[in-house]
Amino acid sequence: MQSYDLVVIGAGPGGYEAAIRAAQLGMQVAIVEAEHLGGVCLNWGCIPTKAILKAAEQYDEVRRGVVPGLLAESVKPDYGAVIDASRKAAARLNKGVGSLMKKNKIDVFMGRGRLAGGRRVQVEGDTPADLEGANVLIATGSTELVLPGVEVDGRRVLTSREALESRELPASLIVVGGGAVGLEFAYAYAAYGVEVTVVEMQDQILPGFDAEVAQALAQSFTRRKIKLRTGTAYRSLELNGDQVSVGVESEKGEEELVASQVLFGIGRRALVDDIGLEQAGVTVERGFIHTGDDYRTSAAGIWAIGDVIGPPLLAHKASEEGIAAVEFMAGARDKPLDYSRVPACIYCQPQVACVGLDEAAAREAGHDVRVGKIPFVASGKAVGTGHTEGFVKLVSDARYGEILGCQIIGADATELIAEVTLAMTLESTVHELGDTCHAHPTLSEMVKEAALAAQGRAINF
């Protein structure tokens, strides 16, 4: 039996950052990982998909002649090389996490961790062990959700996991699910000339996002010849030789869609099975571990963070929760995480990013809403670089100018959202944001301009 102040099960962003913070606070820490340091995000999610999306964006701009003065009529894609580059990026960062563990003197156990009663953790795998922690943090994350009856073969039927190592482009693809994962892959494949159809059962792509943003992205995808079938539910799947036949149903009735491949991007499920939760007395509700605001579970000394405790299923949210949980353990924190200040980002082109309340939610909450909306075409930087799709939409309360939320669609939206998130954290107002000098020419000027527009004093639009 090896004893620690903290044993972390799962080395994704939430788990490994929690382990580092615990070490900084003087704890002796062990971390258990069944597959790869860095978890799904680093190895089979966030990082490799961004490598693929960046390559797709560059190829798409050259192919469509967006770059002035660049003649590349014979340019051809090598998609296998794109996949290779994405895997190298993941491998490099995986090694980086290993280095961080050594730097912070965190013991790493490679294998499957399972609660074995009390605060014991049994590890089965490359480094089997019997561990005991004064505290145990569950950060096992989530995996791709696969519908009953669907068999993923990696050739004709894929999830994001298989797509990230598929080296050949299909002639046509049906994407089931119009959320972040489905739309990122739809964009990437379409950029390389694949005929893509997206099937989404809700009335808009990006369910739950601002309606104006969803509409703008739908229009952009349509211009890129991506077919969007909203209000359409998946019903069945059949394999016919080298093709797949997907049965769908909409208000028009039932029909069959045929393509070379189908990719399911319908969501994720928490990894709560067979890790000893019931034996340890940890409560699971609706497929997720139940915790309090301090991330304690129903079992003494056992904590949980990240995808395994529920939405939003975001890597950066897991990281913040992991750090917060450890600080609660150490008595170094008494303030819960403010989820209204956790941004969400989608990395297709145009990019989408949001934080806080959208306009409809703000009005429903009873605010006297003032909206500042600035199109990218009003930005000198956007016009000069040829990225004029999209807008910045800042939602505020009229009384004091409180910033309630922001939605951005357009180039570098996922970077621009950080300024508004910081402003909300500092409880800044549209007056302070509008009075902040922004460098020219930059895309960030649109954030300033949106803050001014919310006050009725926009300068450049």
Coordinates of C-alpha atoms in Angstrom, one line a residue:
M1 CA 0.0 0.0 0.0
Q2 CA 1.4 3.4 -1.1
S3 CA -0.1 6.4 0.7
Y4 CA -0.5 9.9 -0.7
D5 CA -2.3 13.2 0.3
L6 CA -4.1 13.0 -3.1
V7 CA -4.7 10.3 -5.7
V8 CA -6.1 11.5 -9.0
I9 CA -7.8 9.1 -11.3
G10 CA -7.5 10.4 -14.8
A11 CA -4.8 12.6 -16.4
G12 CA -6.8 14.7 -18.8
P13 CA -6.7 18.5 -18.5
G14 CA -8.7 18.5 -15.3
G15 CA -6.8 15.7 -13.6
Y16 CA -3.2 16.7 -14.4
E17 CA -3.7 20.4 -13.7
A18 CA -5.4 19.5 -10.4
A19 CA -2.4 17.3 -9.6
I20 CA 0.1 20.1 -10.3
R21 CA -1.9 22.6 -8.2
A22 CA -2.0 20.1 -5.3
A23 CA 1.8 19.6 -5.6
Q24 CA 2.2 23.4 -5.5
L25 CA 0.2 23.4 -2.2
G26 CA 2.6 20.9 -0.7
M27 CA 0.6 17.7 -1.2
Q28 CA 2.2 14.4 -2.1
V29 CA 0.4 13.4 -5.2
A30 CA -0.2 10.3 -7.4
I31 CA -2.0 10.3 -10.7
V32 CA -3.5 7.3 -12.5
E33 CA -4.0 7.2 -16.2
A34 CA -5.4 4.3 -18.2
E35 CA -4.3 5.4 -21.7
H36 CA -2.3 8.6 -22.4
L37 CA -1.2 11.5 -20.3
G38 CA -3.3 14.5 -21.3
G39 CA -6.4 12.5 -21.7
V40 CA -8.9 12.7 -24.6
C41 CA -8.5 16.4 -25.1
L42 CA -4.8 16.4 -25.8
N43 CA -4.6 13.0 -27.6
W44 CA -7.9 12.4 -29.3
G45 CA -9.8 15.7 -29.1
C46 CA -9.0 19.4 -28.8
I47 CA -5.4 19.4 -29.9
P48 CA -5.4 17.1 -33.0
T49 CA -8.7 18.5 -34.3
K50 CA -7.3 22.0 -34.2
A51 CA -4.2 20.9 -36.2
I52 CA -6.6 19.3 -38.8
L53 CA -8.8 22.4 -38.8
K54 CA -5.9 24.8 -39.3
A55 CA -4.6 22.8 -42.3
A56 CA -8.2 22.6 -43.7
E57 CA -8.5 26.4 -43.4
Q58 CA -5.2 27.1 -45.2
Y59 CA -6.0 24.6 -48.0
D60 CA -9.5 26.0 -48.4
E61 CA -8.3 29.6 -48.7
V62 CA -5.7 28.7 -51.3
R63 CA -8.2 26.5 -53.2
R64 CA -10.9 29.2 -53.3
G65 CA -8.4 31.9 -54.2
V66 CA -8.9 33.9 -51.1
V67 CA -5.2 34.8 -50.7
P68 CA -4.5 37.8 -53.1
G69 CA -1.7 37.3 -55.6
L70 CA -1.3 33.5 -54.9
L71 CA -1.8 31.3 -58.0
A72 CA -2.0 27.7 -57.0
E73 CA -4.2 26.0 -59.6
S74 CA -2.5 22.6 -59.2
V75 CA -2.5 22.5 -55.4
K76 CA -3.5 19.1 -54.1
P77 CA -4.1 17.9 -50.6
D78 CA -2.2 15.1 -48.8
Y79 CA -4.7 14.3 -46.1
G80 CA -2.5 11.5 -44.7
A81 CA 0.2 14.1 -44.0
V82 CA -2.4 16.3 -42.2
I83 CA -3.3 13.4 -39.9
D84 CA 0.4 12.6 -39.4
A85 CA 1.1 16.2 -38.3
S86 CA -1.9 16.2 -35.9
R87 CA -0.6 13.0 -34.3
K88 CA 2.9 14.5 -33.9
A89 CA 1.3 17.6 -32.2
A90 CA -0.5 15.3 -29.8
A91 CA 2.6 13.2 -29.1
R92 CA 4.7 16.3 -28.4
L93 CA 2.2 17.6 -25.9
N94 CA 1.8 14.2 -24.3
K95 CA 5.5 14.2 -23.6
G96 CA 5.2 17.7 -22.2
V97 CA 2.6 16.5 -19.6
G98 CA 5.0 13.8 -18.6
S99 CA 7.7 16.4 -18.0
L100 CA 5.3 18.4 -15.9
M101 CA 4.6 15.4 -13.7
K102 CA 8.4 14.9 -13.2
K103 CA 9.0 18.6 -12.5
N104 CA 6.3 18.7 -9.8
K105 CA 7.3 15.3 -8.3
I106 CA 4.0 13.7 -9.1
D107 CA 4.0 9.8 -9.2
V108 CA 2.5 8.5 -12.4
F109 CA 0.8 5.1 -12.5
M110 CA -0.2 3.9 -16.0
G111 CA -3.2 1.6 -15.8
R112 CA -6.9 1.5 -15.0
G113 CA -7.7 3.0 -11.6
R114 CA -10.7 1.7 -9.6
L115 CA -12.0 2.7 -6.2
A116 CA -11.6 -0.3 -3.9
G117 CA -13.4 0.9 -0.8
G118 CA -12.7 3.8 1.4
R119 CA -10.1 6.0 -0.3
R120 CA -8.1 3.1 -1.8
V121 CA -7.4 3.0 -5.5
Q122 CA -6.3 -0.2 -7.2
V123 CA -4.4 0.2 -10.5
E124 CA -4.4 -2.6 -13.1
G125 CA -2.1 -2.2 -16.1
D126 CA 1.5 -1.3 -16.9
T127 CA 2.2 -0.1 -13.4
P128 CA -0.1 -2.1 -11.1
A129 CA -0.4 -0.7 -7.6
D130 CA -2.5 -0.4 -4.5
L131 CA -2.8 3.2 -3.5
E132 CA -4.4 5.1 -0.6
G133 CA -5.1 8.8 -0.5
A134 CA -6.2 11.2 2.2
N135 CA -8.3 12.4 -0.7
V136 CA -9.2 10.9 -4.1
L137 CA -10.1 13.0 -7.1
I138 CA -12.1 11.4 -9.9
A139 CA -11.4 12.9 -13.3
T140 CA -12.1 10.1 -15.6
G141 CA -13.8 12.3 -18.3
S142 CA -16.1 11.1 -21.0
T143 CA -16.1 9.2 -24.3
E144 CA -18.0 9.4 -27.5
L145 CA -21.7 8.6 -27.3
V146 CA -22.8 5.8 -29.7
L147 CA -26.4 5.1 -30.3
P148 CA -27.8 1.6 -29.6
G149 CA -27.4 -0.7 -32.5
V150 CA -24.7 1.4 -34.2
E151 CA -21.4 -0.5 -34.7
V152 CA -18.4 1.8 -35.3
D153 CA -16.0 0.1 -37.7
G154 CA -13.6 3.1 -38.4
R155 CA -14.1 2.7 -42.1
R156 CA -17.7 3.5 -43.0
V157 CA -19.0 4.3 -39.5
L158 CA -17.0 6.7 -37.4
T159 CA -17.0 8.9 -34.3
S160 CA -14.6 11.7 -33.8
R161 CA -12.1 9.2 -32.3
E162 CA -11.8 7.2 -35.5
A163 CA -11.9 10.3 -37.7
L164 CA -8.8 11.6 -36.0
E165 CA -6.7 8.7 -37.5
S166 CA -8.6 8.1 -40.7
R167 CA -6.0 9.0 -43.4
E168 CA -8.3 8.9 -46.5
L169 CA -11.0 11.3 -47.4
P170 CA -14.4 9.8 -48.4
A171 CA -16.2 11.0 -51.5
S172 CA -19.2 12.0 -49.3
L173 CA -20.0 12.1 -45.6
I174 CA -23.1 12.3 -43.4
V175 CA -22.5 14.0 -40.1
V176 CA -25.1 13.1 -37.4
G177 CA -25.2 16.0 -35.0
G178 CA -25.0 19.7 -35.6
G179 CA -23.1 20.7 -32.4
A180 CA -19.5 21.6 -32.0
V181 CA -17.9 18.3 -32.8
G182 CA -20.1 17.6 -35.8
L183 CA -19.7 21.1 -37.3
E184 CA -15.9 21.1 -36.9
F185 CA -15.5 17.9 -38.8
A186 CA -18.2 19.0 -41.4
Y187 CA -16.1 22.1 -42.1
A188 CA -12.8 20.2 -42.3
Y189 CA -14.0 17.6 -44.7
A190 CA -15.9 20.0 -46.8
A191 CA -12.8 22.2 -47.1
Y192 CA -11.0 19.3 -48.8
G193 CA -13.8 18.8 -51.3
V194 CA -15.9 16.1 -49.5
E195 CA -19.7 16.3 -50.1
V196 CA -21.0 16.8 -46.6
T197 CA -24.5 16.6 -45.2
V198 CA -25.2 17.5 -41.5
V199 CA -28.3 16.0 -39.8
E200 CA -29.5 17.9 -36.7
M201 CA -32.8 17.1 -34.9
Q202 CA -33.2 20.6 -33.5
D203 CA -34.5 23.5 -35.5
Q204 CA -31.0 25.1 -35.7
I205 CA -27.4 24.0 -35.9
L206 CA -25.6 24.8 -32.7
P207 CA -28.5 24.0 -30.4
G208 CA -28.5 26.2 -27.3
F209 CA -26.4 28.9 -29.0
D210 CA -27.6 32.4 -29.9
A211 CA -30.0 32.1 -32.8
E212 CA -28.4 34.9 -34.8
V213 CA -25.0 33.2 -34.5
A214 CA -26.5 29.8 -35.5
Q215 CA -28.2 31.4 -38.5
A216 CA -25.0 33.2 -39.6
L217 CA -23.0 30.0 -39.4
A218 CA -25.7 28.1 -41.3
Q219 CA -25.5 30.7 -44.1
S220 CA -21.7 30.4 -44.2
F221 CA -21.8 26.6 -44.4
T222 CA -24.5 26.7 -47.1
R223 CA -22.2 29.0 -49.2
R224 CA -19.5 26.3 -48.7
K225 CA -22.0 23.8 -50.2
I226 CA -22.4 21.9 -46.9
K227 CA -26.0 20.6 -46.8
L228 CA -27.8 21.3 -43.5
R229 CA -30.8 19.1 -42.6
T230 CA -32.1 20.8 -39.4
G231 CA -35.3 19.6 -37.8
T232 CA -34.3 16.1 -38.9
A233 CA -33.9 13.1 -36.6
Y234 CA -31.7 10.1 -37.1
R235 CA -33.6 6.8 -37.3
S236 CA -31.5 4.0 -38.7
L237 CA -28.3 2.9 -40.3
E238 CA -27.6 0.3 -43.0
L239 CA -24.3 -0.7 -44.7
N240 CA -24.6 -1.3 -48.4
G241 CA -21.3 -2.4 -49.8
D242 CA -19.0 0.6 -49.7
Q243 CA -21.8 3.0 -48.8
V244 CA -23.9 3.8 -45.8
S245 CA -27.6 4.5 -45.9
V246 CA -28.9 6.7 -43.1
G247 CA -32.6 6.7 -42.3
V248 CA -33.9 10.1 -41.2
E249 CA -37.2 11.7 -40.4
S250 CA -38.4 15.3 -40.6
E251 CA -41.7 17.1 -41.1
K252 CA -41.5 15.9 -44.7
G253 CA -41.6 12.3 -43.6
E254 CA -39.0 9.5 -43.7
E255 CA -36.2 9.3 -46.2
E256 CA -32.8 7.7 -46.8
L257 CA -29.5 9.6 -47.2
V258 CA -26.6 7.8 -48.8
A259 CA -22.9 8.5 -48.5
S260 CA -19.5 6.9 -48.3
Q261 CA -19.2 7.4 -44.6
V262 CA -21.2 8.5 -41.6
L263 CA -19.7 10.3 -38.6
F264 CA -21.7 10.4 -35.3
G265 CA -21.1 13.6 -33.3
I266 CA -24.1 13.5 -31.1
G267 CA -22.4 14.0 -27.7
R268 CA -20.5 12.3 -25.1
R269 CA -21.2 10.1 -22.0
A270 CA -19.4 10.2 -18.7
L271 CA -17.0 7.4 -17.8
V272 CA -18.5 6.3 -14.6
D273 CA -18.9 2.5 -15.3
D274 CA -16.7 -0.1 -13.5
I275 CA -14.6 2.4 -11.4
G276 CA -16.0 1.3 -8.1
L277 CA -18.4 4.2 -7.5
E278 CA -21.2 2.2 -6.0
Q279 CA -18.9 0.3 -3.7
A280 CA -17.4 3.6 -2.5
G281 CA -20.8 5.1 -1.9
V282 CA -20.5 7.8 -4.6
T283 CA -23.9 8.9 -6.0
V284 CA -24.5 9.0 -9.7
E285 CA -27.4 10.9 -11.1
R286 CA -28.5 10.8 -14.8
G287 CA -25.2 9.4 -15.8
F288 CA -23.0 11.9 -14.0
I289 CA -21.3 11.9 -10.5
H290 CA -23.2 14.3 -8.2
T291 CA -21.1 16.8 -6.3
G292 CA -21.6 19.9 -4.2
D293 CA -20.2 23.3 -5.2
D294 CA -16.9 22.4 -3.7
Y295 CA -16.7 19.1 -5.8
R296 CA -17.2 16.8 -2.9
T297 CA -19.1 13.6 -3.7
S298 CA -21.4 11.8 -1.3
A299 CA -18.5 9.7 -0.1
A300 CA -16.0 11.2 2.5
G301 CA -12.7 12.2 1.0
I302 CA -13.7 11.5 -2.6
W303 CA -14.1 14.4 -5.0
A304 CA -14.9 14.6 -8.7
I305 CA -14.5 17.2 -11.5
G306 CA -14.7 17.6 -15.3
D307 CA -16.9 15.8 -17.8
V308 CA -17.7 13.1 -15.3
I309 CA -19.8 15.6 -13.2
G310 CA -21.8 17.0 -16.1
P311 CA -22.1 19.8 -18.6
P312 CA -20.6 21.9 -20.0
L313 CA -18.2 19.2 -21.2
L314 CA -15.2 21.4 -21.9
A315 CA -11.5 20.9 -21.2
H316 CA -11.0 24.4 -19.8
K317 CA -14.0 24.0 -17.5
A318 CA -12.5 20.7 -16.2
S319 CA -9.1 22.4 -15.6
E320 CA -10.8 25.2 -13.6
E321 CA -12.8 22.7 -11.6
G322 CA -9.7 20.6 -10.9
I323 CA -7.7 23.6 -9.5
A324 CA -10.8 24.7 -7.5
A325 CA -11.3 21.2 -6.0
V326 CA -7.8 21.0 -4.8
E327 CA -7.9 24.5 -3.3
F328 CA -11.1 23.5 -1.5
M329 CA -9.3 20.4 -0.1
A330 CA -6.4 22.5 1.1
G331 CA -8.6 25.1 2.7
A332 CA -7.2 27.7 0.3
R333 CA -10.5 28.6 -1.4
D334 CA -14.0 29.4 -0.3
K335 CA -15.6 30.7 -3.5
P336 CA -17.2 28.3 -6.1
L337 CA -16.5 28.5 -9.8
D338 CA -18.7 31.0 -11.7
Y339 CA -19.9 29.0 -14.7
S340 CA -21.4 32.1 -16.3
R341 CA -17.8 33.1 -17.1
V342 CA -16.8 29.8 -18.8
P343 CA -16.5 30.5 -22.5
A344 CA -17.5 28.0 -25.2
C345 CA -15.6 27.9 -28.5
I346 CA -16.1 26.2 -31.9
Y347 CA -13.1 26.1 -34.3
C348 CA -14.6 25.7 -37.7
Q349 CA -14.5 28.7 -40.1
P350 CA -16.0 31.1 -39.3
Q351 CA -15.1 30.5 -35.7
V352 CA -17.8 30.8 -33.0
A353 CA -17.2 31.8 -29.3
C354 CA -19.5 32.8 -26.5
V355 CA -19.6 33.5 -22.8
G356 CA -22.4 34.4 -20.4
L357 CA -26.0 35.1 -21.4
D358 CA -27.1 35.5 -25.0
E359 CA -29.8 38.2 -25.8
A360 CA -32.8 35.9 -25.4
A361 CA -31.6 34.4 -22.1
A362 CA -30.8 37.9 -20.8
R363 CA -34.3 39.2 -21.6
E364 CA -35.9 36.0 -20.1
A365 CA -33.9 36.7 -16.9
G366 CA -35.6 40.1 -16.6
H367 CA -32.7 42.4 -17.7
D368 CA -33.3 45.7 -19.5
V369 CA -31.1 44.6 -22.3
R370 CA -28.8 46.8 -24.4
V371 CA -27.0 45.0 -27.3
G372 CA -24.0 46.3 -29.2
K373 CA -23.5 44.4 -32.5
I374 CA -20.6 45.2 -34.9
P375 CA -20.1 43.3 -38.1
F376 CA -16.5 42.2 -39.1
V377 CA -16.9 44.2 -42.3
A378 CA -16.6 47.3 -40.1
S379 CA -13.1 46.3 -39.1
G380 CA -10.1 47.6 -41.0
K381 CA -8.1 44.5 -40.1
A382 CA -10.9 42.1 -41.2
V383 CA -11.3 43.9 -44.5
G384 CA -7.5 44.1 -45.1
T385 CA -7.1 40.4 -44.4
G386 CA -10.2 39.2 -46.3
H387 CA -12.0 37.9 -43.3
T388 CA -15.2 39.8 -43.2
E389 CA -17.7 37.1 -42.3
G390 CA -19.4 37.4 -38.9
F391 CA -20.0 39.9 -36.1
V392 CA -19.4 40.7 -32.4
K393 CA -22.5 40.9 -30.2
L394 CA -22.2 42.3 -26.7
V395 CA -25.1 41.9 -24.3
S396 CA -25.4 44.3 -21.4
D397 CA -27.8 45.6 -18.8
A398 CA -29.0 49.2 -19.4
R399 CA -28.9 50.3 -15.7
Y400 CA -25.2 50.1 -15.0
G401 CA -23.7 48.8 -18.2
E402 CA -23.0 45.4 -16.7
I403 CA -21.7 43.0 -19.3
L404 CA -24.0 40.0 -19.3
G405 CA -22.5 38.0 -22.2
C406 CA -21.0 38.1 -25.6
Q407 CA -21.3 36.1 -28.8
I408 CA -18.8 36.2 -31.6
I409 CA -18.7 34.6 -35.0
G410 CA -15.8 35.2 -37.4
A411 CA -12.1 35.0 -37.7
D412 CA -10.2 34.5 -34.4
A413 CA -13.5 34.5 -32.4
T414 CA -12.0 31.9 -30.1
E415 CA -9.2 34.3 -29.2
L416 CA -11.3 37.5 -29.0
I417 CA -13.7 36.0 -26.4
A418 CA -11.0 36.1 -23.8
E419 CA -11.1 39.9 -23.4
V420 CA -14.8 39.8 -22.7
T421 CA -14.4 36.9 -20.3
L422 CA -11.7 38.9 -18.4
A423 CA -13.9 42.0 -18.4
M424 CA -16.8 39.9 -16.8
T425 CA -14.4 38.4 -14.2
L426 CA -13.3 41.9 -13.2
E427 CA -17.0 43.1 -13.2
S428 CA -16.2 45.7 -15.8
T429 CA -18.9 47.6 -17.7
V430 CA -19.5 48.4 -21.3
H431 CA -18.4 52.0 -20.3
E432 CA -15.0 50.7 -19.2
L433 CA -14.6 48.4 -22.1
G434 CA -15.5 51.1 -24.5
D435 CA -13.1 53.5 -23.0
T436 CA -10.2 51.1 -23.2
C437 CA -7.7 51.9 -26.0
H438 CA -7.3 49.1 -28.5
A439 CA -4.4 48.9 -31.0
H440 CA -5.2 49.6 -34.6
P441 CA -5.7 47.7 -36.8
T442 CA -6.8 44.7 -34.8
L443 CA -9.9 42.5 -34.8
S444 CA -10.1 43.3 -31.1
E445 CA -11.2 46.8 -31.9
M446 CA -14.6 45.3 -32.7
V447 CA -15.0 44.3 -29.0
K448 CA -14.4 48.0 -28.1
E449 CA -16.8 49.1 -30.8
A450 CA -19.5 46.7 -29.7
A451 CA -19.2 48.1 -26.1
L452 CA -19.6 51.6 -27.6
A453 CA -22.6 50.4 -29.7
A454 CA -24.3 49.1 -26.6
Q455 CA -24.2 52.7 -25.3
G456 CA -25.5 54.1 -28.5
R457 CA -22.1 55.7 -29.4
A458 CA -20.5 53.5 -31.9
I459 CA -17.8 55.4 -34.0
N460 CA -17.1 53.2 -36.9
F461 CA -20.5 51.6 -37.7

